[in-house]
Coordinates of C-alpha atoms (C1' of nucleotides) and ligand atoms in Angstrom, one line a residue:
Chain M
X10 CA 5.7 -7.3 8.8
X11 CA 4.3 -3.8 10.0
X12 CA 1.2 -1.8 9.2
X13 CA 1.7 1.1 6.8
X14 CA 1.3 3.1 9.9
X15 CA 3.6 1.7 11.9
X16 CA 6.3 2.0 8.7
X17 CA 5.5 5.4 8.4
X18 CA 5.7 6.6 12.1
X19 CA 9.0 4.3 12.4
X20 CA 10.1 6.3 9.5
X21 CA 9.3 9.8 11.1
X22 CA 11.0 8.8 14.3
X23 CA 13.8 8.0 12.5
X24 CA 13.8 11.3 10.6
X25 CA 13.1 13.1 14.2
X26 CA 15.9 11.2 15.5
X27 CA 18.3 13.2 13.2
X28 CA 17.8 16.4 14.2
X29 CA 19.4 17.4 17.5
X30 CA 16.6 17.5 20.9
X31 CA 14.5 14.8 21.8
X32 CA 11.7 13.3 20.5
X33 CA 8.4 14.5 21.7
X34 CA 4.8 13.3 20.8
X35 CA 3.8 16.9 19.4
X36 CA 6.7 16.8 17.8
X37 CA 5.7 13.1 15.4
X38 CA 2.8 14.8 15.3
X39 CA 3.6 17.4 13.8
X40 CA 5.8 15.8 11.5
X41 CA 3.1 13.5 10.3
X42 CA 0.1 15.5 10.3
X43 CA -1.9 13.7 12.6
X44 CA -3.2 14.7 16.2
X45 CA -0.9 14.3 18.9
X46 CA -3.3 12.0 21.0
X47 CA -3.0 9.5 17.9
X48 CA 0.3 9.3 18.1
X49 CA 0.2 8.7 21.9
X50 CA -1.6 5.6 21.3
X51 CA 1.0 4.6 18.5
X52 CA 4.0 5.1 20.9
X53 CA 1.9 2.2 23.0
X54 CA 2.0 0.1 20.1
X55 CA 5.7 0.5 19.0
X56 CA 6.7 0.4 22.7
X57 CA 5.1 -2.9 23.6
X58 CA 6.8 -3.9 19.7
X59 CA 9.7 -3.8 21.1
X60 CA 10.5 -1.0 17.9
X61 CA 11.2 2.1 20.4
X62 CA 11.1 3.3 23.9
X63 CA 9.7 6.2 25.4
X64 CA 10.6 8.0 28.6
X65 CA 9.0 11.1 29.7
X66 CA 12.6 12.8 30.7
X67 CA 14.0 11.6 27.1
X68 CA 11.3 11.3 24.8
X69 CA 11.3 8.8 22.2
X70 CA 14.0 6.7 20.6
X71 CA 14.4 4.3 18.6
X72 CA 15.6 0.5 19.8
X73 CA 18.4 -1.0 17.6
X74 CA 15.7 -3.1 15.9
X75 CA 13.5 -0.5 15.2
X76 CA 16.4 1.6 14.0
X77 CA 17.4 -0.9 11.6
X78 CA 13.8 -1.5 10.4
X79 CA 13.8 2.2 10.0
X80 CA 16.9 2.2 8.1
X81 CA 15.8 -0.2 5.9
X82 CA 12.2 1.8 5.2
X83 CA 14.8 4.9 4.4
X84 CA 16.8 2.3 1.9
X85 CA 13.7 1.1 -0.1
X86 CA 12.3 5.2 -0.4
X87 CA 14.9 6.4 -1.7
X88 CA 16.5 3.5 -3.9
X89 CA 12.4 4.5 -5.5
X90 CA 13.4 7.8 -6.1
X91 CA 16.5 7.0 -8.0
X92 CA 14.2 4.9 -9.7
X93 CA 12.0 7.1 -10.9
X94 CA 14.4 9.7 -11.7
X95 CA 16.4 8.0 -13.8
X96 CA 14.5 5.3 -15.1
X97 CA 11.1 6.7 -15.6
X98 CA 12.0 10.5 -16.2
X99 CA 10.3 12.2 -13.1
X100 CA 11.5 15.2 -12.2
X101 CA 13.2 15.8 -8.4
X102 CA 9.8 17.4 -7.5
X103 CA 7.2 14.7 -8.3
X104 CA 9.3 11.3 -6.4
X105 CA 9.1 12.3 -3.1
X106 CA 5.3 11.0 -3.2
X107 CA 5.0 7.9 -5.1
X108 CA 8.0 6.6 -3.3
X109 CA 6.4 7.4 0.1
X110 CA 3.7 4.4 -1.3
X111 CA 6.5 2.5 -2.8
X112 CA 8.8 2.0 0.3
X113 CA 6.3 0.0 2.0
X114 CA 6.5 -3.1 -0.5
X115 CA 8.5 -5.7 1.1
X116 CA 10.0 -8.7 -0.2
X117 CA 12.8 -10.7 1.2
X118 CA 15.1 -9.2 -2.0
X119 CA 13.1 -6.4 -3.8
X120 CA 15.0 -3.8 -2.4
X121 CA 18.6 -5.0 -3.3
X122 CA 17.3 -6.2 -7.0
X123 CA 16.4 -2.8 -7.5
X124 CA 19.5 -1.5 -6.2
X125 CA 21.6 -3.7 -8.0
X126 CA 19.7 -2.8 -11.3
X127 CA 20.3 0.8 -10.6
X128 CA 24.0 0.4 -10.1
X129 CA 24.2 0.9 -6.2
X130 CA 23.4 4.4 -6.4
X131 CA 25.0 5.8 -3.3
X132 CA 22.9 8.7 -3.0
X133 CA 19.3 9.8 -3.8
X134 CA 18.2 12.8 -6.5
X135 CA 18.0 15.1 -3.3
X136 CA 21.7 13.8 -2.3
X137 CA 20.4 11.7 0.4
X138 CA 22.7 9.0 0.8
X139 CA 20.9 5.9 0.6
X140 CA 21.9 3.1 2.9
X141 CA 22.9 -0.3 2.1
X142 CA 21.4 -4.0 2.8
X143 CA 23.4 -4.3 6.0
X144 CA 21.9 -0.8 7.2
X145 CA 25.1 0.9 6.8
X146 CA 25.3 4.7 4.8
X147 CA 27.3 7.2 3.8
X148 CA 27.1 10.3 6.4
X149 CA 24.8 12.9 5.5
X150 CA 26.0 16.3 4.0
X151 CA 25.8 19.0 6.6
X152 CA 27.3 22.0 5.7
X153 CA 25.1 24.5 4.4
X154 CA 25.5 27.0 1.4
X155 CA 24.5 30.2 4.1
X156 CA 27.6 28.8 5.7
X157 CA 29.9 29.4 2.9
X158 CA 33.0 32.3 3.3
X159 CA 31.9 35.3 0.7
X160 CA 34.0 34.4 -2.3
X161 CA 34.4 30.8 -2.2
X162 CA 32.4 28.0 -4.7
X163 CA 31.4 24.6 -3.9
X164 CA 29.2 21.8 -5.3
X165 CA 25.9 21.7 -4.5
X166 CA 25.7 18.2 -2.9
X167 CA 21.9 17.8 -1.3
X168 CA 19.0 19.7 -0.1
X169 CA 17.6 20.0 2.9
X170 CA 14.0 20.6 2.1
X171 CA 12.5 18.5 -0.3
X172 CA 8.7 20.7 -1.0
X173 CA 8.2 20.7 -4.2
X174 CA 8.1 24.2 -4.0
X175 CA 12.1 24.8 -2.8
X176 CA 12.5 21.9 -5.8
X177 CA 10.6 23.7 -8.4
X178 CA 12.3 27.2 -7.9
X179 CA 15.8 25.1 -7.8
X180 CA 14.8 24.1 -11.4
X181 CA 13.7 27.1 -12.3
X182 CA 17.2 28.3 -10.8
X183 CA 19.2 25.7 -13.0
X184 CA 20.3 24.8 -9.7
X185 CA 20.8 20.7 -9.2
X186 CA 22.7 18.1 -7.6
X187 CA 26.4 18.9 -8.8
X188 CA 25.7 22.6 -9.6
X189 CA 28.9 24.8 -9.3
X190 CA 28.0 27.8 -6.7
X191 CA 30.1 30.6 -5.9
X192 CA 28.6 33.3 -2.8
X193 CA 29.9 36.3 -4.4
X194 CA 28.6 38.7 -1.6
X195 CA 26.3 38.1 1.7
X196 CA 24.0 41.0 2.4
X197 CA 24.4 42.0 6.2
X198 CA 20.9 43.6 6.4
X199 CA 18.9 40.0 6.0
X200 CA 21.4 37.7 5.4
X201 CA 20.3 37.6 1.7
X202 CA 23.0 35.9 -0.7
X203 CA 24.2 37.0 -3.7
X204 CA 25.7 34.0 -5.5
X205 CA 26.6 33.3 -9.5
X206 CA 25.2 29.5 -10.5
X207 CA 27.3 27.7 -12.5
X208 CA 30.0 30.8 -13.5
X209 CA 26.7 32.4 -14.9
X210 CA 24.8 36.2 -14.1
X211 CA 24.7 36.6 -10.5
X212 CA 21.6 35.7 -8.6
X213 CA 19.9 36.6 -5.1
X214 CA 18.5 33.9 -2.3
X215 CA 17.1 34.7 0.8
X216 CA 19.2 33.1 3.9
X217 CA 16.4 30.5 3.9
X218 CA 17.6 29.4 0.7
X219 CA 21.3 29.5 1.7
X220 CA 20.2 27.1 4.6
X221 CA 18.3 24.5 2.6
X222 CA 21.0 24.0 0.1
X223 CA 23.7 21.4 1.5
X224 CA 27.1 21.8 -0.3
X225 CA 30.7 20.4 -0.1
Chain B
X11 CA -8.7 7.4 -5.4
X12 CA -9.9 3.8 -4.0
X13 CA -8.8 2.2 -0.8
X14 CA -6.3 -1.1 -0.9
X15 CA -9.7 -3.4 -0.6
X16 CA -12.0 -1.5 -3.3
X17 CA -9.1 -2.4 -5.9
X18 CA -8.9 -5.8 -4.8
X19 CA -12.9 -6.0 -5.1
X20 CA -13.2 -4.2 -8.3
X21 CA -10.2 -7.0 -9.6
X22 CA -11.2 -9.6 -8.4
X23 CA -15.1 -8.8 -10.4
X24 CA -13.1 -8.4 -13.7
X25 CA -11.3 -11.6 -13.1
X26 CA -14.8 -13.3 -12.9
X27 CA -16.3 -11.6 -15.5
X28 CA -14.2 -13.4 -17.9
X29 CA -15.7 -16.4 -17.2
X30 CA -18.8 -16.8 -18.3
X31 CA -22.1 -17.5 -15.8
X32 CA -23.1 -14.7 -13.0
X33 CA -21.0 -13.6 -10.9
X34 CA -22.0 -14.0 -6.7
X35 CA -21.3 -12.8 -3.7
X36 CA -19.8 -16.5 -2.8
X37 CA -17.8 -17.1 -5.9
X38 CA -16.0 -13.0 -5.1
X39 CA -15.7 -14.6 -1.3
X40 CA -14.0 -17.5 -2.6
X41 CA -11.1 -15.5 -5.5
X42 CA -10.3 -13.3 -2.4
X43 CA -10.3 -15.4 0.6
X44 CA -13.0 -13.3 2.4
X45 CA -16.1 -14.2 4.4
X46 CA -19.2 -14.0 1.9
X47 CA -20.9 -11.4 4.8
X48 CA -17.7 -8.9 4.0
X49 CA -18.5 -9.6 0.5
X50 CA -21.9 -8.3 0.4
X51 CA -20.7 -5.4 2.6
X52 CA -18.4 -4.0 -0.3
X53 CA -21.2 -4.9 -3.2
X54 CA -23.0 -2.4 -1.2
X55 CA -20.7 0.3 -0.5
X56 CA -19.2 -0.4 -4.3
X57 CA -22.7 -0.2 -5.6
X58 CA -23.0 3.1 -4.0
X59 CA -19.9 4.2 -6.2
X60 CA -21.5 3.3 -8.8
X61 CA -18.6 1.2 -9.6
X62 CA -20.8 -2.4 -9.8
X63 CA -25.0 -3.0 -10.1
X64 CA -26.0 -6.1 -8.1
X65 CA -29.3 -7.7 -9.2
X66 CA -30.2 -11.3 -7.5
X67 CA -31.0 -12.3 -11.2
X68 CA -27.7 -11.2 -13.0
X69 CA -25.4 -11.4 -9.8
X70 CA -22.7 -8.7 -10.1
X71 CA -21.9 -6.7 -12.8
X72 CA -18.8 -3.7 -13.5
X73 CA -20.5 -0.6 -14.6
X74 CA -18.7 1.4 -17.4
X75 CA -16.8 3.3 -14.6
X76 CA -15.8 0.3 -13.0
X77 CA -14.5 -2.0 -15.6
X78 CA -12.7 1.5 -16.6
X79 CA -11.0 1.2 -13.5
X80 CA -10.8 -2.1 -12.8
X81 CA -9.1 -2.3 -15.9
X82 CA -6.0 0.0 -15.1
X83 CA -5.5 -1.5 -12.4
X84 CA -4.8 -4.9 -14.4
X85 CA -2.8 -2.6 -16.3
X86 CA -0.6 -1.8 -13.6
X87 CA -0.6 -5.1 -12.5
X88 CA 0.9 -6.3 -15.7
X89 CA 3.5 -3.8 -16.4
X90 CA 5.4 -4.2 -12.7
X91 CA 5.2 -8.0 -13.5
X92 CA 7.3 -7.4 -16.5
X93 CA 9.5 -4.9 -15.0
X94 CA 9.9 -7.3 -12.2
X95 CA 10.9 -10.2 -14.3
X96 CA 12.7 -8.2 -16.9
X97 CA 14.8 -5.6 -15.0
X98 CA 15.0 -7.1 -11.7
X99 CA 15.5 -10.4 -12.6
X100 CA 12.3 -12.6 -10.6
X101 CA 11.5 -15.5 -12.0
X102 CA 7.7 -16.0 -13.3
X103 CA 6.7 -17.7 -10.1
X104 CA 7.9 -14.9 -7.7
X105 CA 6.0 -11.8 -9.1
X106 CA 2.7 -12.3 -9.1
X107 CA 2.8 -11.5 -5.3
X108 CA 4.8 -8.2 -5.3
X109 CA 2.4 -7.1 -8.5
X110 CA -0.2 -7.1 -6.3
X111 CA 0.8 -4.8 -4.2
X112 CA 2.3 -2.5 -6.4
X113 CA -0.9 -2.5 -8.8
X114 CA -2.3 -0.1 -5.9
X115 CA 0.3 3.1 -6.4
X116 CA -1.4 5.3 -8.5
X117 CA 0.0 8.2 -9.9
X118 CA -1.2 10.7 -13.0
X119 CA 1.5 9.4 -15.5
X120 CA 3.2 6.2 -13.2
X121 CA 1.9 3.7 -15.5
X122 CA 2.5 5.3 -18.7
X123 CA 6.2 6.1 -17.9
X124 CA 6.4 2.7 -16.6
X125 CA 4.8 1.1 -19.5
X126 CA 7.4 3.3 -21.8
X127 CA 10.1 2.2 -19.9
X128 CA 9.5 -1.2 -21.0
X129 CA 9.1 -0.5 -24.3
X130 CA 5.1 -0.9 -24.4
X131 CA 4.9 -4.8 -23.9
X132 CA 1.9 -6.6 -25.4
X133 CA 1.9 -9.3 -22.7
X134 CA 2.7 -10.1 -19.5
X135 CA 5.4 -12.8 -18.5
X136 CA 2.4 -15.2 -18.1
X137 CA 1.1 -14.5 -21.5
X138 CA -1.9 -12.0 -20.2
X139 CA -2.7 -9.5 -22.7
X140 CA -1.8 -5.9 -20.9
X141 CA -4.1 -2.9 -21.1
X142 CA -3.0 0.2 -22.9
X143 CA -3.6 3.5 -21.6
X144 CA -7.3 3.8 -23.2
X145 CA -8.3 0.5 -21.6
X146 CA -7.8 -1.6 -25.5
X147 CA -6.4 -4.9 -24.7
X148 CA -5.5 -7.9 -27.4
X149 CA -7.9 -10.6 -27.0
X150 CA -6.9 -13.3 -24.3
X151 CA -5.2 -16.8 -25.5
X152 CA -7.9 -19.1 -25.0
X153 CA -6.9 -22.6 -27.1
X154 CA -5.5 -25.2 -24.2
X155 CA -2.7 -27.1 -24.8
X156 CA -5.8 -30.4 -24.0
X157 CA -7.5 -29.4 -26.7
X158 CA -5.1 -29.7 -29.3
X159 CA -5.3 -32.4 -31.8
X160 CA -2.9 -35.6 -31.7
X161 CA 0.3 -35.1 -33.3
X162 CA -0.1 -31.3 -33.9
X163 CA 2.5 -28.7 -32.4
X164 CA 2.0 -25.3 -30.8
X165 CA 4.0 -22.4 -29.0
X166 CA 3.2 -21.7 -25.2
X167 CA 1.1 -18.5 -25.2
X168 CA 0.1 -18.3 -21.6
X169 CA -0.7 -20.0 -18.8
X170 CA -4.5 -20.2 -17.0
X171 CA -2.8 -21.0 -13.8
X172 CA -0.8 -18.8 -12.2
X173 CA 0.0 -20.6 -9.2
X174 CA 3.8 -21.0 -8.0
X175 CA 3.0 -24.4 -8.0
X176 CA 1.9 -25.0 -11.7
X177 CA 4.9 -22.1 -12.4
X178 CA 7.4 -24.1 -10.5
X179 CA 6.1 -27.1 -12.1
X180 CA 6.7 -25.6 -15.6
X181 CA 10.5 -24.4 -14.5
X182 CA 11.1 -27.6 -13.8
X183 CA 9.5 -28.7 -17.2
X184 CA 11.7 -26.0 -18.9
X185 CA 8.6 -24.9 -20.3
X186 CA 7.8 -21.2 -20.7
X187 CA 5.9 -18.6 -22.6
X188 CA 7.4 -19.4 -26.5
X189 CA 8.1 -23.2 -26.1
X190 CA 7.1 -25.7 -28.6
X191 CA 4.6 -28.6 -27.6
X192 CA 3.8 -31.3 -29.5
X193 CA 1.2 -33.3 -28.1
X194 CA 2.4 -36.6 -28.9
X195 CA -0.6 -38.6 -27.7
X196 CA -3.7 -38.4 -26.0
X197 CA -3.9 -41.5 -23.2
X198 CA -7.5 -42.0 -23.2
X199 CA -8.2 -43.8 -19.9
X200 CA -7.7 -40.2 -17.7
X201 CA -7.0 -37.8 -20.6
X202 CA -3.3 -37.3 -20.0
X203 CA -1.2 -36.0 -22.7
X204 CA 2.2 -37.4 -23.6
X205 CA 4.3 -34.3 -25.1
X206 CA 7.4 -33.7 -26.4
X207 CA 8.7 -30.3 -25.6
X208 CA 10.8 -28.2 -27.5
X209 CA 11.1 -31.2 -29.8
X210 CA 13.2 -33.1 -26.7
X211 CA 12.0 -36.1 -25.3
X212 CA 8.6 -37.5 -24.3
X213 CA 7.0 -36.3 -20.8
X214 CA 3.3 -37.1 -19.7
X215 CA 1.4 -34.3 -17.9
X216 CA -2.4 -34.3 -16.6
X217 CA -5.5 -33.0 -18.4
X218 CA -5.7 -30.4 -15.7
X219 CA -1.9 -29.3 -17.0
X220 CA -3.0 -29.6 -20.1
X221 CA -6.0 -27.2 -19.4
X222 CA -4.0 -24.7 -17.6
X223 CA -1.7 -24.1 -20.8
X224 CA -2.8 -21.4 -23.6
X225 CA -1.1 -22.2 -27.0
X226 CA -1.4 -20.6 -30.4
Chain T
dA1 C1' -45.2 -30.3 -2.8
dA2 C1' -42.3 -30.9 1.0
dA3 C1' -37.9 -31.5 2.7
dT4 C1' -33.3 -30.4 2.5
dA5 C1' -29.2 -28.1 1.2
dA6 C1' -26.9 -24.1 -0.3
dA7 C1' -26.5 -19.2 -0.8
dA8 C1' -27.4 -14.6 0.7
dT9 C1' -28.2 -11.5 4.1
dT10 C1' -28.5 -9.4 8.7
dA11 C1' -27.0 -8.4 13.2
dG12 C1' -23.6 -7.9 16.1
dT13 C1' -18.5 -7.9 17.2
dC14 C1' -13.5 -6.8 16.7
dT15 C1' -9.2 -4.4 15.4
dT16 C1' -6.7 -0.6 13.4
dG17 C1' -5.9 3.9 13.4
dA18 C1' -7.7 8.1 13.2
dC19 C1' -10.4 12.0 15.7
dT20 C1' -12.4 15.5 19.6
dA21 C1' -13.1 17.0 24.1
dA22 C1' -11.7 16.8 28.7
dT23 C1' -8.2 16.3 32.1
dT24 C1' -3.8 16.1 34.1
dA25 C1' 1.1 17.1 34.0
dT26 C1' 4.9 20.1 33.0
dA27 C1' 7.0 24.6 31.7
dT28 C1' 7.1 29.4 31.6
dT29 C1' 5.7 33.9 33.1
dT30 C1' 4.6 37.2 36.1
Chain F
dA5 C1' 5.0 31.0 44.5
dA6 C1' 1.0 31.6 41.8
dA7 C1' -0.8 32.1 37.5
dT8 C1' -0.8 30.8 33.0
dA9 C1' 0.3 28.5 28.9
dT10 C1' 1.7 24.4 26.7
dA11 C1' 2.2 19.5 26.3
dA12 C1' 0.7 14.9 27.3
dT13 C1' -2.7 11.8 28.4
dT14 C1' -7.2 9.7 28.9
dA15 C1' -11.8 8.8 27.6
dG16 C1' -14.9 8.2 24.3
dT17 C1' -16.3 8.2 19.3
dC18 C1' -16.0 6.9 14.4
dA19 C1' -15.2 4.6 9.8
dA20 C1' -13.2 0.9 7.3
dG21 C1' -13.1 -3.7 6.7
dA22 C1' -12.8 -7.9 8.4
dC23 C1' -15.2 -11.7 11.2
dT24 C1' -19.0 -15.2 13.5
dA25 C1' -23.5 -16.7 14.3
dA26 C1' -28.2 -16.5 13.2
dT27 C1' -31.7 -15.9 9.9
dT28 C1' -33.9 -15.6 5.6
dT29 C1' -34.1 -16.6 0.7
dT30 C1' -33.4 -19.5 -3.1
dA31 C1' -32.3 -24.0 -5.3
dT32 C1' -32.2 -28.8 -5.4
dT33 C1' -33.8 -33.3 -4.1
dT34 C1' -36.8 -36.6 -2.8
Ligands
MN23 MN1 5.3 6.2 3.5
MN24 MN1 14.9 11.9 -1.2
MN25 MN1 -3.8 -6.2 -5.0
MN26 MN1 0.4 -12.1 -14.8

DNA sequence: AAATAAAATTAGTCTTGACTAATTATATTT
DNA sequence: AAATATAATTAGTCAAGACTAATTTTATTT
């Protein structure tokens, strides 16, 4: 089917294509780590693929085939990380990685064996929701913990970064997917939050924190 | 670690260096479907790893190193065929090709978790001994099904041939790893063997089938 | 031993997907 | 509107890993 380049600029387009703005080739670049002229040359290649189209005034987007190869790259990535969570004990900090290799083996019906032996997991250990065969999904959590009313608890229901190091200091935390928060106070000088984790001793966050946890 | 096509090189050596008799440049050319000029590229650039010696006399040889490695990656190899016929539900001809490609994720503890996971399996579904962690293996089936006497009766241990074909072929035979063989008789014009399997009635098969089976 | 066949090697080419450096186009300031 | 900064693009290079075609080496026949 596609290079492992081609899966994993797909992929990053797609992710780009999530966030408000359009899609510039700095921007891919950036996002992949690679220099910007490389990625020029790959927006030739996907063009003439048929998988996206790029217009100076719009930037890059996706076509609805490469949106649904894209969709399927997501599927396989993070059906892995449910994998490895749950089945082979990794913690949420060590999947992101291994299933960044694993997403890119194709088989006509690898992906929904492994869904169906994980139970059709709707969403992944960062509360991702995965989507299905047919390319459909669950929409994405969007409201953000910083956004919360001073007094009011919620669930935490994804995260927005995924570094290990946000993931680590969430363990440290105790703070998981399905971790009761309440913002007990928000500190007008810098936004800092003052919240109690699970009915527990109250804890401060920085406003960058508050913005990376997705809740509902 | 190693690139996709080092792995492949340093597999396909340890495959050949099961047989007996030197190991070339043509006969690695042939078990990977490459050109013999690429072939004598990579015994250079692996020689320079220090991951094979090449000698015109002795023909190619693993170092310590790299049957080490070479070794883990048959591991790995292994273990997702098992997870792939045991969780996911493949059948034994269907595997072999998605193995291959996941053999290549490497990961500090992925094969270890996997390999707990499935409980540490001795073999693999085609009756291949799997590597432990330290690189200790049980000792290969080696009998063939051909070279049983007349009238005696065996179990399936493993199969030489791991072909879709021959595994089809088998499917179709309802023979797998644990089935009982007799060898009823021995035709002696071409060497093909009339059995009776799982004590059911008679079928003949080739003296190349007959080779291909391991028994114990 | 010479002739022939087969295997190994070399030399040169190609594609993929990166890069750097230079140039051109577009935005942003002044 | 110029000047300046940033972004995009082009041109040229590189490494990996494959290939073909030509050559050299080694084995096998006659
Ligand atoms: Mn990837
Ligand atoms: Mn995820
Ligand atoms: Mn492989
Ligand atoms: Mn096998």
């Amino acid at each position: 089917m596609y290079t492992l380049s081609e899966e994993n600029y797909l992929k990053a387009i797609y992710r780009l294509s999530q966030d408000e703005g359009k899609i510039t080739p700095t921007a891919i670049a950036e996002s992949l780590g690679n220099n910007p002229a490389s990625v020029v040359d790959m927006i030739r290649k996907l063009s003439e693929k048929q998988l996206i189209e790029y217009d100076k005034k719009k930037g890059v987007e996706l076509t609805q085939q490469g949106q649904k190869d894209a969709v399927l790259i997501v599927r396989r990535h993070r059906l892995w990380e449910v994998f490895l969570l749950e089945k082979l004990g990794y913690h949420w900090d060590e999947i992101h990685d291994i299933a960044e290799e694993l997403e890119h083996i194709n088989n006509d019906t690898l992906a929904d064996r492994l869904d169906k032996f994980l139970g059709f997991p709707e969403y992944d250990p960062h509360g991702d929701p995965i989507p299905k065969a047919n390319g459909k999904m669950a929409k994405p959590y969007s409201v953000t913990l910083a956004a919360m009313k001073t007094g009011s608890t919620c669930r935490v229901a994804a995260v927005r970064d995924t570094s290990s190091a946000f993931l680590q200091y969430l363990l440290k935390l105790n703070i998981g997917i399905g971790t009761q928060i309440q913002l007990v106070e928000k500190i007008t000088f810098d936004n800092s939050l003052v919240i109690s984790i699970n009915g527990k001793d109250h804890t401060t966050v920085s406003q960058k924190f508050g913005e990376n946890i997705l809740v509902e």
